[in-house]
Tab-separated table of C-alpha atoms in Angstrom:
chain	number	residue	atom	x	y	z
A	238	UNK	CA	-21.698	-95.496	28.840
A	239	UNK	CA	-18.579	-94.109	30.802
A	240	UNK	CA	-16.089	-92.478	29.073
A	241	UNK	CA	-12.428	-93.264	28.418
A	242	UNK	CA	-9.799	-92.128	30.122
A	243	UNK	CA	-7.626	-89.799	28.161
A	244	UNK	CA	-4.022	-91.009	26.755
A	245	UNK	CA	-1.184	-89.668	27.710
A	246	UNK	CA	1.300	-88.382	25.269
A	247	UNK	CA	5.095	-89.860	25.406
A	248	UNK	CA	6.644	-86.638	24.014
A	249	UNK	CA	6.228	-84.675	26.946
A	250	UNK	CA	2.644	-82.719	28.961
A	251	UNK	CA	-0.635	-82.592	27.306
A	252	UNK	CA	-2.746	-79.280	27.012
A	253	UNK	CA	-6.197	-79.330	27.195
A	254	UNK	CA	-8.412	-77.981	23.723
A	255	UNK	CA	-11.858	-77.573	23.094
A	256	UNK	CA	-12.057	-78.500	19.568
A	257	UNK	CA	-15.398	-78.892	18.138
A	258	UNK	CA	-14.511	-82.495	17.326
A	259	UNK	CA	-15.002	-83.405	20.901
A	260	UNK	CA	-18.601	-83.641	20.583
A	261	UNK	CA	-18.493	-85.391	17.557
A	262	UNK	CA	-15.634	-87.801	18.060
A	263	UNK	CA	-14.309	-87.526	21.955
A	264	UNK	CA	-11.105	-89.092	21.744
A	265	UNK	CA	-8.475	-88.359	24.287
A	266	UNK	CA	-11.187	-86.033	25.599
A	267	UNK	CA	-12.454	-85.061	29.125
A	268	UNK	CA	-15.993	-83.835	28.350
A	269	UNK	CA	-15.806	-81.299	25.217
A	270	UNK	CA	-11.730	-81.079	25.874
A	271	UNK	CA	-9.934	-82.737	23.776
A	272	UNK	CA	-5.763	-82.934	24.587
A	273	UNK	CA	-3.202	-81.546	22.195
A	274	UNK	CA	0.679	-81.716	22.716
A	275	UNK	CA	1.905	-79.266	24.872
A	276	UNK	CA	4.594	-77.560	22.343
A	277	UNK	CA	1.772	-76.879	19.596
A	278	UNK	CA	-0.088	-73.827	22.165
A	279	UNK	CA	3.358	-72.846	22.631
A	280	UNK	CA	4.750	-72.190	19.943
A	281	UNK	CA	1.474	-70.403	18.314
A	282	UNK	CA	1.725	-68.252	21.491
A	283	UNK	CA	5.572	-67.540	20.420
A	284	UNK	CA	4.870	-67.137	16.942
A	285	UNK	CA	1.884	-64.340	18.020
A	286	UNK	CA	3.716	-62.373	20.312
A	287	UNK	CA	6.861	-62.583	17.426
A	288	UNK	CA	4.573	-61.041	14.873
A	289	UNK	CA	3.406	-58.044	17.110
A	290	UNK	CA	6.591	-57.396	18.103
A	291	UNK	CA	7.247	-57.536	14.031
A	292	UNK	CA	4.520	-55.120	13.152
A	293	UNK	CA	5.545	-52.524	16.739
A	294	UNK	CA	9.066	-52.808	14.822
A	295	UNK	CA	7.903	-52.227	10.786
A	296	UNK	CA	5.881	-49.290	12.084
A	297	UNK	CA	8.251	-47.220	14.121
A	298	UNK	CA	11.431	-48.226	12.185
A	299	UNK	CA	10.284	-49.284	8.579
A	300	UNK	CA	13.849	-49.019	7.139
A	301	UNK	CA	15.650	-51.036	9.794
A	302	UNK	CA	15.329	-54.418	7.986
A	303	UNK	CA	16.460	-53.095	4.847
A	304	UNK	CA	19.842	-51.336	6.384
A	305	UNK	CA	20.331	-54.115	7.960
A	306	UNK	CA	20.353	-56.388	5.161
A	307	UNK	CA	22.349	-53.653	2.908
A	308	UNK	CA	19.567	-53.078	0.649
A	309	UNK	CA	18.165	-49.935	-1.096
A	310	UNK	CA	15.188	-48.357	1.557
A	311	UNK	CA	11.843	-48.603	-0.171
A	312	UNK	CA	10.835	-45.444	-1.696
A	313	UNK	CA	7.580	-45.468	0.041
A	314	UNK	CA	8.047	-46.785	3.710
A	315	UNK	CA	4.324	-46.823	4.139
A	316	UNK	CA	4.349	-50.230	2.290
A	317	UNK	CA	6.606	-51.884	5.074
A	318	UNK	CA	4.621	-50.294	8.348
A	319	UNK	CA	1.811	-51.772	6.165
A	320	UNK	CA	3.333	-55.249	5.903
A	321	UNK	CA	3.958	-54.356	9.844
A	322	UNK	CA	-0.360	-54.690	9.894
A	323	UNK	CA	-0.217	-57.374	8.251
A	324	UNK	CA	2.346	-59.136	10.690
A	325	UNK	CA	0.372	-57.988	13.223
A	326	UNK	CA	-3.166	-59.249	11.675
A	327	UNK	CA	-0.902	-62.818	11.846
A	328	UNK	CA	-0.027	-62.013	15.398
A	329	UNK	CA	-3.593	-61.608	16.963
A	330	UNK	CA	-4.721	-64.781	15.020
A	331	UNK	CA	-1.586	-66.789	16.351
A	332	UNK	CA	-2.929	-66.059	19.825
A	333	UNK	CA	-6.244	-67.266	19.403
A	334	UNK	CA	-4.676	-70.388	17.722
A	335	UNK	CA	-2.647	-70.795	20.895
A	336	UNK	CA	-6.119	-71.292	22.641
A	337	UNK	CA	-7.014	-74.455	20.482
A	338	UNK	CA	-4.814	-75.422	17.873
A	339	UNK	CA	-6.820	-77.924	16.023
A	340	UNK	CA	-10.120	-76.003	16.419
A	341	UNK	CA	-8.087	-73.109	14.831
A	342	UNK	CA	-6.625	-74.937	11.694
A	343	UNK	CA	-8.147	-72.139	9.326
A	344	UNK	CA	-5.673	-69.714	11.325
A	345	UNK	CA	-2.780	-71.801	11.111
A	346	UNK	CA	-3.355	-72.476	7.506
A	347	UNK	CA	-3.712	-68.891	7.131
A	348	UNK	CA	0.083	-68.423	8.621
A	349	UNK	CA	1.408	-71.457	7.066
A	350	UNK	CA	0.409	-70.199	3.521
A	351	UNK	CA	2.025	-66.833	4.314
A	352	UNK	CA	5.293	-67.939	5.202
A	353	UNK	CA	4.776	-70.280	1.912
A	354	UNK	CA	4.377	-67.720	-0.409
A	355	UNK	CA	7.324	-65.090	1.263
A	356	UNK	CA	9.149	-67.434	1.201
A	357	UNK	CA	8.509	-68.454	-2.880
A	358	UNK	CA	8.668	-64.468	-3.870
A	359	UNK	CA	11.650	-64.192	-1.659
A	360	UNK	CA	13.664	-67.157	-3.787
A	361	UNK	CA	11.982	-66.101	-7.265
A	362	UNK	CA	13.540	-62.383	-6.277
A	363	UNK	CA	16.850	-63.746	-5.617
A	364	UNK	CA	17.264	-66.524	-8.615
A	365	UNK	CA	15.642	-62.773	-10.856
A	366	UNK	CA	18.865	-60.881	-9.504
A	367	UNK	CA	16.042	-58.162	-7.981
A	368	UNK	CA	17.400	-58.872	-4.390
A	369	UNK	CA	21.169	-60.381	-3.095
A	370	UNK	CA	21.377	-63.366	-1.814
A	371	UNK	CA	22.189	-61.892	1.907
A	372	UNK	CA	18.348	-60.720	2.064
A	373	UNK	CA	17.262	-64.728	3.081
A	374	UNK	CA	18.061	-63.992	6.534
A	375	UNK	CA	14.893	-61.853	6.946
A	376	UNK	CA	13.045	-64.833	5.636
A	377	UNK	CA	14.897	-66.684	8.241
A	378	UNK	CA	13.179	-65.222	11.243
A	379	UNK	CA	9.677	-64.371	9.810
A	380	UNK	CA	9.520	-67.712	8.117
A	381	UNK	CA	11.524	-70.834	7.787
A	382	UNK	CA	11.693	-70.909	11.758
A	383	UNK	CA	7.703	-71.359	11.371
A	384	UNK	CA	7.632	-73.323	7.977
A	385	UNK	CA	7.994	-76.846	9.855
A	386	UNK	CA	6.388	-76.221	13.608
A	387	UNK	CA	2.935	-75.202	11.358
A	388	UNK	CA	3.024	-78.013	9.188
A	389	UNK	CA	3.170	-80.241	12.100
A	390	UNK	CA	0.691	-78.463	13.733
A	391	UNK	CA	-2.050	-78.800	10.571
A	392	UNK	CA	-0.759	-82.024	9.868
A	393	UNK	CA	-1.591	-82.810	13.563
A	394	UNK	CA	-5.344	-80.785	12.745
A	395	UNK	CA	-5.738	-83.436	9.610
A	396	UNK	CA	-4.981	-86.384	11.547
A	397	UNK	CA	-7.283	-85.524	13.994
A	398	UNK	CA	-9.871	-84.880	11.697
A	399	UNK	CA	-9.613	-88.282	10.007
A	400	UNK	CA	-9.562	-90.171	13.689
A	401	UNK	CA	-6.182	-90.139	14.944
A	402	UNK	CA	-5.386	-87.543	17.849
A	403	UNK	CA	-2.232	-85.694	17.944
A	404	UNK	CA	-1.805	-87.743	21.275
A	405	UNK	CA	-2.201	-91.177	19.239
A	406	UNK	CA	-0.435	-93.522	17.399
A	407	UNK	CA	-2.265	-95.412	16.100
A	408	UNK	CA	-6.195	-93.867	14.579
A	409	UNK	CA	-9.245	-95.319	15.962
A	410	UNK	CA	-10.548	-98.902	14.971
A	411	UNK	CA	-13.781	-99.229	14.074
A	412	UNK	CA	-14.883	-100.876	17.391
A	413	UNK	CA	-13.197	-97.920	19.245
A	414	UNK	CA	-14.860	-95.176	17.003
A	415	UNK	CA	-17.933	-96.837	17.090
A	416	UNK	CA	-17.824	-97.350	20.864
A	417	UNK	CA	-17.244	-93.462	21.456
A	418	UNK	CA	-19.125	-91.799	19.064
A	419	UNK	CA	-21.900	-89.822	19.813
A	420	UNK	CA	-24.905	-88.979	17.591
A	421	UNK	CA	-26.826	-85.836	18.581
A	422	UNK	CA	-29.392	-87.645	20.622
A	423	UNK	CA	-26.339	-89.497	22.490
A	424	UNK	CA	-26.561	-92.744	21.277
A	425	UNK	CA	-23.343	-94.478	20.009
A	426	UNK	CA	-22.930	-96.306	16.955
A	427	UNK	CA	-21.947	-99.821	18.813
């Protein structure tokens, strides 16, 4: 039983991932390998270093983001170099979703929920009159540039989890899943 050769993505270079779906499912996979599209690593490696950079910036200058968008300063700036942990906490799981994307759906999630929920409070302060309308810009770069990218990227991790690759059109037919599955003992299905 030979395996397939991998397919190549049209939007542009594939990465190489070793999601644990590999041994259970091997498409587009080179041994336990499977191929992701080259932009998703990327951008989870941007969006890590970002969120550092977030939480080196909330803990040595905790009222910057609030002169800056001409609001009152917190009267406890320990709460903002705490967010700053928390950015950073997003950060260093970021990287290690820039190793494997769709191994590391949980991590994504994890991001995609936060910059979900900011987002919501952020709006539901604004339409409550507790914060001007000028304050969505910090939402701006901390989450609506991520809101899309990580939907793609666990939309990519649910696809992939039902039998169609990020690299693929088309899912699996039956034949094809049958053909490369792999039960522990290393028999396939056909």
């Amino acid at each position: 039983t030979g395996e397939r050769p991998p397919v190549k993505d049209a939007t542009g270079p594939l990465q190489e991932s070793g999601s644990p779906l590999a041994s259970a499912m091997p498409f587009d996979c080179q041994g336990t390998r499977c191929r992701v599209p080259a932009w998703m690593p990327r951008l989870l490696f941007i969006a890590g270093i970002y969120h550092l950079l977030f939480a080196v910036g909330a803990m040595a200058w905790p009222n910057l983001c609030f002169d800056w968008a001409g609001i009152p300063r917190p009267n406890h700036p320990m709460l903002w170099r705490a967010a700053g942990l928390l950015s950073a906490v997003f950060g260093v799981g970021f990287l290690i979703a820039s190793r494997d994307p769709i191994r590391h759906w949980p991590l994504v999630l994890l991001g995609f929920a936060k910059a979900t929920l900011v987002i919501g409070l952020l709006l539901f302060s604004i339409i409550a009159k507790e914060l001007p309308t000028r304050t969505l810009w910090l939402a701006l770069f901390d989450d609506f540039i991520w809101w899309f990218p990580l939907a793609a990227i666990l939309w990519a991790a649910v696809q992939a989890h039902v039998g169609r690759p990020p690299t693929r059109e088309e899912p699996l037919t039956v034949a094809e899943a049958s053909e490369i599955y792999r039960l522990s003992s290393g028999e396939t299905l056909a």
